[in-house]
mmCIF file of C-alpha atoms and ligand atoms in Angstrom:
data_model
loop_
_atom_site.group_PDB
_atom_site.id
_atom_site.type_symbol
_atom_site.label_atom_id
_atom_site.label_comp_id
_atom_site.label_asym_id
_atom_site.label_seq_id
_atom_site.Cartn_x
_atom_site.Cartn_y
_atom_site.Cartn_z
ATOM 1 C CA UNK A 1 0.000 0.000 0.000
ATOM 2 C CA UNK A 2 1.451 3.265 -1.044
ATOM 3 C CA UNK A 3 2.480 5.159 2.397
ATOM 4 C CA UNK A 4 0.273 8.381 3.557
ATOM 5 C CA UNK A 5 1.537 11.842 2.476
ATOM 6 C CA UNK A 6 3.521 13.342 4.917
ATOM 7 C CA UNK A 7 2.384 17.132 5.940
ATOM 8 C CA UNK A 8 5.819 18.383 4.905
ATOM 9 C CA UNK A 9 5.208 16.812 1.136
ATOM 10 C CA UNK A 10 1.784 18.163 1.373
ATOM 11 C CA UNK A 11 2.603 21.793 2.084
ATOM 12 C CA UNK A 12 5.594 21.901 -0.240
ATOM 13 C CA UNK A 13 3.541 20.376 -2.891
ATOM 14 C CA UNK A 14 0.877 24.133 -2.037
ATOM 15 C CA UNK A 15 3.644 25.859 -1.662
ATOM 16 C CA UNK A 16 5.284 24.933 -5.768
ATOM 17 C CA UNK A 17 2.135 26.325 -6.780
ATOM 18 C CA UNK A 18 2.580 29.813 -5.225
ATOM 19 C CA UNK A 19 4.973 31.460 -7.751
ATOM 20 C CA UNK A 20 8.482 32.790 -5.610
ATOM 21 C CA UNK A 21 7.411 30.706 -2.470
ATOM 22 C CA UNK A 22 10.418 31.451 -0.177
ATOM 23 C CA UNK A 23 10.341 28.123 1.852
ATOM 24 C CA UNK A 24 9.577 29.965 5.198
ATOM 25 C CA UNK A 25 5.813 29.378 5.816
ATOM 26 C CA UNK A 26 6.311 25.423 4.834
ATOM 27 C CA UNK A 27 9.555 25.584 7.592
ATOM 28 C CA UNK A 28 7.409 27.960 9.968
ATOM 29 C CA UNK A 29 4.973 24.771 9.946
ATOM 30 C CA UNK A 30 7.421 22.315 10.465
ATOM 31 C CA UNK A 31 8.040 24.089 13.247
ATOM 32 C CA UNK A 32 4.793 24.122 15.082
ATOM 33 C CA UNK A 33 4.179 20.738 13.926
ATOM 34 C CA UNK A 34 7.680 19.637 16.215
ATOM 35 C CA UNK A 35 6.369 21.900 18.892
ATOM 36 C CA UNK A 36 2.728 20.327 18.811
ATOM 37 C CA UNK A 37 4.590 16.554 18.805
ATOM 38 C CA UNK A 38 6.709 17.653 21.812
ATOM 39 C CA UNK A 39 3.550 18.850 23.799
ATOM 40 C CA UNK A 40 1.593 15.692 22.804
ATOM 41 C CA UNK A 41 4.424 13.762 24.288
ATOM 42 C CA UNK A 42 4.196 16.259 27.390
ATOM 43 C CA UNK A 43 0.307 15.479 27.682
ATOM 44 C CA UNK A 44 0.609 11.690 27.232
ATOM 45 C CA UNK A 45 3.154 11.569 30.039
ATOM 46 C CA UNK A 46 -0.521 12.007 32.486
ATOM 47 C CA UNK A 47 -0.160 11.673 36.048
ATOM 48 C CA UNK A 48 3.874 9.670 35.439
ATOM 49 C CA UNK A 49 4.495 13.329 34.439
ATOM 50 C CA UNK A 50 4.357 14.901 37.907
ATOM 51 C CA UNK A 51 2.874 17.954 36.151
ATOM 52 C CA UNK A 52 -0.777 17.576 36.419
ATOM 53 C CA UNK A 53 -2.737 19.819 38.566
ATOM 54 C CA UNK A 54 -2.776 23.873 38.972
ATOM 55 C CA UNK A 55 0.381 25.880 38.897
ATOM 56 C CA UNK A 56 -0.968 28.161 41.627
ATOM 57 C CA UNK A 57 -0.548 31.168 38.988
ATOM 58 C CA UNK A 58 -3.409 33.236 37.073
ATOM 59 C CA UNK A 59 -3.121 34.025 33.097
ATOM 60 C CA UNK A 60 -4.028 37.518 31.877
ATOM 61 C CA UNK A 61 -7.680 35.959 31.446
ATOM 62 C CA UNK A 62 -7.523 35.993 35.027
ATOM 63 C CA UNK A 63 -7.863 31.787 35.488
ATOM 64 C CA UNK A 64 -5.799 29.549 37.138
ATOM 65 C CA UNK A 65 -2.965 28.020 34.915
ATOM 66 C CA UNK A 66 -2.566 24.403 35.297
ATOM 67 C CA UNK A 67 1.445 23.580 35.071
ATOM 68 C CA UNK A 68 0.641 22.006 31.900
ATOM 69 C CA UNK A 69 -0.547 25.374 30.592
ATOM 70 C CA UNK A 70 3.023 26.558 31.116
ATOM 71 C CA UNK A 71 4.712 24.008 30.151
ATOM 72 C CA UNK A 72 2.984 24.176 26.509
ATOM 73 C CA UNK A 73 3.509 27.685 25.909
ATOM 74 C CA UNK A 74 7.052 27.036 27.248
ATOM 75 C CA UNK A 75 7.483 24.496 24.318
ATOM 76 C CA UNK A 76 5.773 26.908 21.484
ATOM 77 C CA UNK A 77 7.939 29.614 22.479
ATOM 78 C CA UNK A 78 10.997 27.676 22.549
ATOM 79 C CA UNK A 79 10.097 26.008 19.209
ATOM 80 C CA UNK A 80 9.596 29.200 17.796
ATOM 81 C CA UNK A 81 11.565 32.215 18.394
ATOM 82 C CA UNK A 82 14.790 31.037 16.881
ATOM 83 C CA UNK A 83 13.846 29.691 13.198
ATOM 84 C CA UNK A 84 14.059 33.388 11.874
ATOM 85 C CA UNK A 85 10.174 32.931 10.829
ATOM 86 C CA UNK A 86 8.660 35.291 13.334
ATOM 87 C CA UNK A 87 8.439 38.705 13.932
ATOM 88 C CA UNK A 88 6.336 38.656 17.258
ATOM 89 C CA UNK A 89 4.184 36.222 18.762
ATOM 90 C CA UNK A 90 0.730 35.977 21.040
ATOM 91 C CA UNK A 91 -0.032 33.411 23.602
ATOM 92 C CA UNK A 92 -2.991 33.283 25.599
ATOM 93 C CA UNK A 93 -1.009 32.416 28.668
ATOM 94 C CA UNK A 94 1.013 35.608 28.342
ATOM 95 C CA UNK A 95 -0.191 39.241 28.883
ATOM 96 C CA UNK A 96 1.701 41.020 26.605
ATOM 97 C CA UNK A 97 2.998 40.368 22.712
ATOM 98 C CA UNK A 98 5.714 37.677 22.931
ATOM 99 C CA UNK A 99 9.293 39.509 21.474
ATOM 100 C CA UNK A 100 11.359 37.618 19.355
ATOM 101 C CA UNK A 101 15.134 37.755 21.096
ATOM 102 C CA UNK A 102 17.584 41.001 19.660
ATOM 103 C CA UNK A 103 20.102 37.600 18.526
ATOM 104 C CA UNK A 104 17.420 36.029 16.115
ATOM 105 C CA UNK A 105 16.587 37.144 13.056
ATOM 106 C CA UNK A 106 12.972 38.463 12.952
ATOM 107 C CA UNK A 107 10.895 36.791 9.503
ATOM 108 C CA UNK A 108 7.807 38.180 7.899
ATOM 109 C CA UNK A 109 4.935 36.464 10.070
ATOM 110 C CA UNK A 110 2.939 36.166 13.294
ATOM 111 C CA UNK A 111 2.326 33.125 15.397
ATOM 112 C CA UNK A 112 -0.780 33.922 17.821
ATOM 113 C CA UNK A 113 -1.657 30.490 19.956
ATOM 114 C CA UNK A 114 -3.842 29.166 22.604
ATOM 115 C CA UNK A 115 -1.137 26.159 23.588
ATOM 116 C CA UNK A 116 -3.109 23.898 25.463
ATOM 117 C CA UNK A 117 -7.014 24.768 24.653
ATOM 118 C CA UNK A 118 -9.312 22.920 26.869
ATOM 119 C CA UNK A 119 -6.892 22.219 29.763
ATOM 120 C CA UNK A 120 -9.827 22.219 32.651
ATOM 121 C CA UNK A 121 -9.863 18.914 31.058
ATOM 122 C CA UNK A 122 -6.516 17.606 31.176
ATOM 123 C CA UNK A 123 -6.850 16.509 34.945
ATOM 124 C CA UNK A 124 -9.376 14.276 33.899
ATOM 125 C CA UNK A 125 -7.815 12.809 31.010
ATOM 126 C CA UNK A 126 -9.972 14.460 28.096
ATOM 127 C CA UNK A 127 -8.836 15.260 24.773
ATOM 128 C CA UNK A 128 -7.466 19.075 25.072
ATOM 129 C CA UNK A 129 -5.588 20.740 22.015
ATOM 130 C CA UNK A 130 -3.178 23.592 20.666
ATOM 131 C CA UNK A 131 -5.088 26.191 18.553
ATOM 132 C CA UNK A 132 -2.264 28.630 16.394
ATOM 133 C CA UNK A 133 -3.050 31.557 14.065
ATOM 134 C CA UNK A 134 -0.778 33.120 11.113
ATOM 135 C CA UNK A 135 -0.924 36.284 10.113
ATOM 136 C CA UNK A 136 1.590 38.604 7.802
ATOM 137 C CA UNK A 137 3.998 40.450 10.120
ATOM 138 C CA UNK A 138 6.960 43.064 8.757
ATOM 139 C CA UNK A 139 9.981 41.284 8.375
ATOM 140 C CA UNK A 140 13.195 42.331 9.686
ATOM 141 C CA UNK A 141 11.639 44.369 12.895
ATOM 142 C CA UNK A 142 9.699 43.193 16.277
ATOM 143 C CA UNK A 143 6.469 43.395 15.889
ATOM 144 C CA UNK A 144 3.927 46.569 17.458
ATOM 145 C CA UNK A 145 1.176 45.572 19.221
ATOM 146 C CA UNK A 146 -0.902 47.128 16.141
ATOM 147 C CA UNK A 147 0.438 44.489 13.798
ATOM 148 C CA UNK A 148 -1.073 41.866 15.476
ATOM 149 C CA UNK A 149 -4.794 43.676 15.510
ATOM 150 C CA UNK A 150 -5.831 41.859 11.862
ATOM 151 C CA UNK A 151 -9.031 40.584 11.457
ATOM 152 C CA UNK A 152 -9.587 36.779 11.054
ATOM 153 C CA UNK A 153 -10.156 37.159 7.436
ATOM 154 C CA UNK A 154 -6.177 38.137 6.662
ATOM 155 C CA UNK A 155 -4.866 34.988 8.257
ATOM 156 C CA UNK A 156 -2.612 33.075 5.768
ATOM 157 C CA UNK A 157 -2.584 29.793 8.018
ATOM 158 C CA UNK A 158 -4.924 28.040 10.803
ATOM 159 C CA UNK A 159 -5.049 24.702 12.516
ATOM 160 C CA UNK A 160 -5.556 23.254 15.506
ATOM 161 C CA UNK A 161 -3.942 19.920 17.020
ATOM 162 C CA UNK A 162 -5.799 17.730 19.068
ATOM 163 C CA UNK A 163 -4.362 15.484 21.609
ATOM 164 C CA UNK A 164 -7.147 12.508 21.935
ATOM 165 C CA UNK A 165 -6.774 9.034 21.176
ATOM 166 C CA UNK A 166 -5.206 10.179 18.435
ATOM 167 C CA UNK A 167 -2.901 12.966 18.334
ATOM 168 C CA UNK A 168 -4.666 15.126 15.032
ATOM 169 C CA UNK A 169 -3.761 18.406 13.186
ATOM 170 C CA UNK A 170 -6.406 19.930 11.186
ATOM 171 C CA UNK A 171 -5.008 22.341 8.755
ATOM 172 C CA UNK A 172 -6.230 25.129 6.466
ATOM 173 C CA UNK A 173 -3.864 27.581 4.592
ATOM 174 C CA UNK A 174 -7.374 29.227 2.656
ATOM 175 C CA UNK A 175 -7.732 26.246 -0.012
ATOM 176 C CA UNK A 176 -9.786 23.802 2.187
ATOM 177 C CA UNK A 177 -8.967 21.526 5.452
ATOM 178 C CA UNK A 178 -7.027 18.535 5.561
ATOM 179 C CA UNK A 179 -6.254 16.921 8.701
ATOM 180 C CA UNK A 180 -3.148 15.127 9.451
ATOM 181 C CA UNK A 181 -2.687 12.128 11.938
ATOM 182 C CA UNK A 182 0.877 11.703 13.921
ATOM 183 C CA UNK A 183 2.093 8.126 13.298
ATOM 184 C CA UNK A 184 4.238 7.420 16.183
ATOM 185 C CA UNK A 185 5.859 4.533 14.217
ATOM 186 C CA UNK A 186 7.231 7.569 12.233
ATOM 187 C CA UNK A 187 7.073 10.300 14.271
ATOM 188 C CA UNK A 188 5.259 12.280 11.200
ATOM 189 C CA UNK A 189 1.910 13.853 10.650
ATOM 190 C CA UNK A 190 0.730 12.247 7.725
ATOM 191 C CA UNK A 191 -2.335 12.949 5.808
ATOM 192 C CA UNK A 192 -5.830 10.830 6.521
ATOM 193 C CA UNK A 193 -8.452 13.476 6.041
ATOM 194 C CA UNK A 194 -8.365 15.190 2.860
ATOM 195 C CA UNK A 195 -10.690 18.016 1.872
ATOM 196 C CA UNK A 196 -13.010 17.716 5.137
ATOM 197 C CA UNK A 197 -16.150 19.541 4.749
ATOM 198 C CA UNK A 198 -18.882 20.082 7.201
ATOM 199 C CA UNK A 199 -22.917 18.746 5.932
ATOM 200 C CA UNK A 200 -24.958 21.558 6.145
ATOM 201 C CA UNK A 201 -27.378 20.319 8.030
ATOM 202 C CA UNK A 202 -27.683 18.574 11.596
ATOM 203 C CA UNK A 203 -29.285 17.651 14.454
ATOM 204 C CA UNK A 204 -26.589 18.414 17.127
ATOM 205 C CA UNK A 205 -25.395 21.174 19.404
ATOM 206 C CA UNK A 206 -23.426 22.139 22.049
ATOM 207 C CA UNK A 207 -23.615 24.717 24.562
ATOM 208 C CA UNK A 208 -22.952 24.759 28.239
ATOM 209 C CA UNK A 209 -26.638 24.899 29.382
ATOM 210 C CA UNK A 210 -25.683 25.902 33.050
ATOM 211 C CA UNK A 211 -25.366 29.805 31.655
ATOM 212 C CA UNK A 212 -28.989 29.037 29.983
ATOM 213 C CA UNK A 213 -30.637 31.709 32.479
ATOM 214 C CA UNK A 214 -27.733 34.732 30.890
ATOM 215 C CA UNK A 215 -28.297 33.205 27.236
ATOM 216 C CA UNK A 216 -29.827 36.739 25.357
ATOM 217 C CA UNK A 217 -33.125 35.848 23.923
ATOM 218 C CA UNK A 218 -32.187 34.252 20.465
ATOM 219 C CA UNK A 219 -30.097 32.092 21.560
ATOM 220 C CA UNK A 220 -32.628 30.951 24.401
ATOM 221 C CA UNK A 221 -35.372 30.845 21.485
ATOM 222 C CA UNK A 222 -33.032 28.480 19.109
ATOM 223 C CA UNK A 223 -31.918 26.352 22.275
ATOM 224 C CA UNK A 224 -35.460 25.929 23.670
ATOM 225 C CA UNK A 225 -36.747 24.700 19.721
ATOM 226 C CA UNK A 226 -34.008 22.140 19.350
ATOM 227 C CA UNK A 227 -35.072 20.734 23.235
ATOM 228 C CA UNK A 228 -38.876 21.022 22.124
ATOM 229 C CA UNK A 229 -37.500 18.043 19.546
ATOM 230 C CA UNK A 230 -39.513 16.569 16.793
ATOM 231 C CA UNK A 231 -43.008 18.113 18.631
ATOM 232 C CA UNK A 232 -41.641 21.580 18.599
ATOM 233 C CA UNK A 233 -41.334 24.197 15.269
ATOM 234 C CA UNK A 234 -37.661 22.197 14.002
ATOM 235 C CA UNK A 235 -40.124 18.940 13.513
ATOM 236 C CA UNK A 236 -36.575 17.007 14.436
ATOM 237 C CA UNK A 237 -35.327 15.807 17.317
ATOM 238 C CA UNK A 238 -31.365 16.601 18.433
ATOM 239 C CA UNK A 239 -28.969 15.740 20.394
ATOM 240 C CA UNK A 240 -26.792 17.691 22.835
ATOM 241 C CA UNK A 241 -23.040 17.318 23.510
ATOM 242 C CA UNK A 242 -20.315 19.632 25.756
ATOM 243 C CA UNK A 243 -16.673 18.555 26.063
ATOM 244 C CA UNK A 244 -15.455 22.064 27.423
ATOM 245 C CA UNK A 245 -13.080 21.979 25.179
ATOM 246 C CA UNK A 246 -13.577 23.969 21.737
ATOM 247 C CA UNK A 247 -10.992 22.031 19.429
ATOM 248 C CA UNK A 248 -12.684 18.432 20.417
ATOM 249 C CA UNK A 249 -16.059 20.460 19.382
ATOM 250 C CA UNK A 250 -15.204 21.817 16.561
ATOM 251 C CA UNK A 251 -13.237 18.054 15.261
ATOM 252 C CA UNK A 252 -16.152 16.799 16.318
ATOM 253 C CA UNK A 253 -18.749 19.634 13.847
ATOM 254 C CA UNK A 254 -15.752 19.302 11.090
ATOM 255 C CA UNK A 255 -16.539 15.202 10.848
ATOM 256 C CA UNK A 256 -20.463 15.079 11.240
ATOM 257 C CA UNK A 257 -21.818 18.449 11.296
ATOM 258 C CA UNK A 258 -23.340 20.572 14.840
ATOM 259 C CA UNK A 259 -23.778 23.913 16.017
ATOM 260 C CA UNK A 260 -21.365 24.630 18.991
ATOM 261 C CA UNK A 261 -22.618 28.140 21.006
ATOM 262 C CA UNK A 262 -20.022 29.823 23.475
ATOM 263 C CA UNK A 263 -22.901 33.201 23.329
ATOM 264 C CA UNK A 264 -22.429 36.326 25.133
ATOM 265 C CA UNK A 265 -23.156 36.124 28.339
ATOM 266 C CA UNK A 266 -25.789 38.957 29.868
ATOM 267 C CA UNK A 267 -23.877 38.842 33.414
ATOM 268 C CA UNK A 268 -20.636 40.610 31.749
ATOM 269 C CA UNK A 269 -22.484 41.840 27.942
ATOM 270 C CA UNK A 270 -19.436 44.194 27.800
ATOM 271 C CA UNK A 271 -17.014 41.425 28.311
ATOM 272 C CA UNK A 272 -17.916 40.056 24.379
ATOM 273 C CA UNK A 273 -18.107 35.972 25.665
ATOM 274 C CA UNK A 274 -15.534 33.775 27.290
ATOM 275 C CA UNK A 275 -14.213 32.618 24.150
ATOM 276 C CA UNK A 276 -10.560 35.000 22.449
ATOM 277 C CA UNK A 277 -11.184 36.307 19.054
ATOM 278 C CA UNK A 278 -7.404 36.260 18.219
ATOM 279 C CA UNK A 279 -6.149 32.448 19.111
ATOM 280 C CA UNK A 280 -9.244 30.771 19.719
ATOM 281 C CA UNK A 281 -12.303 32.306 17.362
ATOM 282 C CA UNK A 282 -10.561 33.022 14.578
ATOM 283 C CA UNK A 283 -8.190 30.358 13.453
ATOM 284 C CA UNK A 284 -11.103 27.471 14.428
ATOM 285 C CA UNK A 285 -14.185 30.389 12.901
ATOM 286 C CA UNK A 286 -11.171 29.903 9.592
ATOM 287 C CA UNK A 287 -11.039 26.556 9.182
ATOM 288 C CA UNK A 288 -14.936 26.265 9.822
ATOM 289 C CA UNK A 289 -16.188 28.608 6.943
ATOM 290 C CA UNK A 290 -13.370 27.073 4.939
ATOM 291 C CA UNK A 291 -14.690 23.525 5.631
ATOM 292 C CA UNK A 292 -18.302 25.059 4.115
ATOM 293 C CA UNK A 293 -19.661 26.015 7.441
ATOM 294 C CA UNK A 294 -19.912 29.486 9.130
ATOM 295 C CA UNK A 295 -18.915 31.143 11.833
ATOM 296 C CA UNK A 296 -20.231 34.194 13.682
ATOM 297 C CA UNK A 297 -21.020 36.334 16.967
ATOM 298 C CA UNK A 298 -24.492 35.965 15.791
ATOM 299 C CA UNK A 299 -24.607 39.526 14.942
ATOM 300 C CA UNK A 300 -21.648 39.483 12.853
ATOM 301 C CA UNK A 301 -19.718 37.194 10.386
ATOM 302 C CA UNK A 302 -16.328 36.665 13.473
ATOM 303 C CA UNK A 303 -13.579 36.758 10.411
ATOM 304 C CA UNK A 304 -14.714 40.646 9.652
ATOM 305 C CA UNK A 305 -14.451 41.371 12.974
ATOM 306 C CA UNK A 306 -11.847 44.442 13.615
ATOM 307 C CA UNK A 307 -9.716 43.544 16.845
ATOM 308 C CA UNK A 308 -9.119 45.861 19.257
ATOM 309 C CA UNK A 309 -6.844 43.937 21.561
ATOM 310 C CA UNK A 310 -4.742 40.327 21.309
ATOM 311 C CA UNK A 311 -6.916 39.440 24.128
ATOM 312 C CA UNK A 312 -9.842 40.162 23.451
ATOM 313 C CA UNK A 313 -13.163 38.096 24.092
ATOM 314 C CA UNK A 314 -16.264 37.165 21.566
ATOM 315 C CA UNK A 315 -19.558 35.252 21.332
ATOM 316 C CA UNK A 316 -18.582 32.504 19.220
ATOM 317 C CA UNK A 317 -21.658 30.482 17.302
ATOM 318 C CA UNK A 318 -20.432 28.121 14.791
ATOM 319 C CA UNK A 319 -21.002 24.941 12.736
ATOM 320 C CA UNK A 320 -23.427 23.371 9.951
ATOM 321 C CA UNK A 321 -24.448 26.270 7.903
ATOM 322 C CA UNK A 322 -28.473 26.200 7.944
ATOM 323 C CA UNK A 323 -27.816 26.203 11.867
ATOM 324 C CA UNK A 324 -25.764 29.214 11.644
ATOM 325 C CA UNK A 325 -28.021 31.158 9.454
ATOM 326 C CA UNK A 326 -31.021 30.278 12.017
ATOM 327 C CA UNK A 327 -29.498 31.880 15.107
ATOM 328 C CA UNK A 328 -28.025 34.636 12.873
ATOM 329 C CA UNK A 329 -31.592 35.168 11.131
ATOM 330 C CA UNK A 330 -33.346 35.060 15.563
ATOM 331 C CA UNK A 331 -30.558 38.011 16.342
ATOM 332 C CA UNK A 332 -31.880 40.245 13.258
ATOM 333 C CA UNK A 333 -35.249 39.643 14.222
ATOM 334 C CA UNK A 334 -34.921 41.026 17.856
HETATM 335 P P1 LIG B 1 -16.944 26.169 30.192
HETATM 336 C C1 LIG B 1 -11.770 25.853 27.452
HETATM 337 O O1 LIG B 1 -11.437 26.492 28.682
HETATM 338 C C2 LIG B 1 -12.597 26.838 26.650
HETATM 339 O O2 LIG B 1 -11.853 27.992 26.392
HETATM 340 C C3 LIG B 1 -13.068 26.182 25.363
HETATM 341 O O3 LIG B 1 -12.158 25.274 24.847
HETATM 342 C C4 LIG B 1 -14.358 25.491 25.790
HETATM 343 O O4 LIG B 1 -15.295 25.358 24.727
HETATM 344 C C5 LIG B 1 -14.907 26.440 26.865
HETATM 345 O O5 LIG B 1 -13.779 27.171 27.382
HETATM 346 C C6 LIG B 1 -15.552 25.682 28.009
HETATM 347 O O6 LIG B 1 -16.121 26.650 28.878
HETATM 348 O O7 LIG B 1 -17.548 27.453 30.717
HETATM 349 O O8 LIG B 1 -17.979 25.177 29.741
HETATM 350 O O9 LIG B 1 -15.917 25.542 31.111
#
């Protein structure tokens, strides 16, 4: 049997059809892709590791950081600062813009990351993941804080890598989404999900229905149809699923369609959601809408949306298309 493409083969083979392709972006994602095997290695270790648990710190989100949290973006950083690819990166675990060091050259994009998405879970042994974004940066100089404020719709690269059964990267450079799973035989990614797209219709969602009573009213109207079932106005009975942990949820949308709802909560309306726009809803929102499904705040389309800090917070809804455009089409109706 002929062997699996590797992801290197598969991103050189994009990158001969992009006329004076330098070679950095395909070794900027050889990079992450080490970085992403050496944290899946980190995560597998469990409770031999000695590094489950909290690390007794906070994050600029203000939650506790479990050790493994640190760890991660320890290993991204690492990976990262020295190939000459970078000119600045973002990292959920760390307040400000990452600088790359004055020894190492500084390349022509942006690495913006949530290294360990999901880790409330990794106590309990649930798949968690890394989420990274790519944007254009200026070669040659550290990057301003302004460079990184680009909406979702100029990013030249998203993926996320989930650590599950199977460690997974699902990949999208704006010409579909592939996903790529690590052989540990090899120690590659290699290609087993070309060209994934989402079905447009479904009969699943997922939302954390303990915030149900701060839910604005049409999200509580498209919630309380899907739980009236077959006897209700959808005619069609659903099912409900929450992992906590936005990378399994959106694998899980990308393989048989769903709706997954993080919506803005009425408690804190100003704070925008739980979920970042920069590291979380963008690169996922990215490869959503370029796996045929859509992704928004339920006001507005998330990839248009004009950032106004790397931290900042957003409603995410996003998922099977006709679900999309029903919340979407309950917010303009209000
Ligand atoms: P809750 C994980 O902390 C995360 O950022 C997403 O991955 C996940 O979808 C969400 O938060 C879970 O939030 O409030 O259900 O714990």
């Amino acid at each position: 049997m002929k062997p699996h493409i590797s992801l290197t083969q598969f991103i050189i083979d994009q990158q001969r059809s992009i006329p004076n392709a330098s070679g950095d972006f395909t070794m900027l994602l050889s990079d992450i892709a080490s970085a992403c095997k050496r944290i899946a290695h980190a995560v597998s270790r469990g409770a031999m590791s000695g590094q489950l648990g909290s690390a007794e710190s906070e994050n600029v989100q203000g939650e506790t950081q479990k050790q493994l949290d640190i760890i991660t973006n320890d290993i991204m950083v690492d990976a990262l600062e020295w190939t000459g690819h970078l000119s600045g990166m973002v990292s959920e675990e760390i307040d400000e813009p990452i600088v790359i060091p004055e020894h190492f050259p500084k390349g022509k994009y942006l690495a913006l990351f949530d290294p360990l998405d999901g880790s409330s879970n990794i106590d309990i042994n649930l798949t968690v993941g890394t989420i990274f974004s790519i944007l254009k940066g200026r070669e040659g100089c550290n990057a301003s804080l302004e460079d990184f404020l680009q909406s979702g719709s100029q990013q030249v690269c998203a993926g996320f890598v989930l650590y599950g059964p199977s460690t997974l990267m699902i990949l999208t450079t704006g010409h579909g989404v592939n996903g790529f799973t690590l052989d540990p035989d090899i120690g590659e990614f290699v290609l087993t999900h070309r060209n994934m797209t989402i079905p447009e219709d479904s009969q699943e969602f997922a939302i954390n229905m303990s915030n149900q009573r701060f839910w604005e009213a049409p999200v509580q109207r498209y919630i309380d149809e899907c739980m009236q079932g077959r006897q209700g106005p959808r005619g069609k009975d659903f099912n409900m699923r929450w992992v906590a942990s936005m990378v399994a949820e959106a694998y899980r949308i990308l393989t048989r369609g769903g709706i997954f709802l993080y919506p803005l909560d009425q408690r804190q309306p100003d704070k925008g959601g739980k979920l970042r726009l920069m590291y979380e809803a963008n690169p996922i929102g990215f490869i959503i809408e370029q796996a045929g499904g859509l992704c928004s705040t339920g006001r507005q389309r998330i990839l248009d949306i004009q950032p106004d800090g790397i931290h900042q917070r957003v409603p995410v809804i996003l998922g099977s298309k006709s679900e999309v455009e029903r919340v979407v089409d309950y917010h303009q109706q209000t």
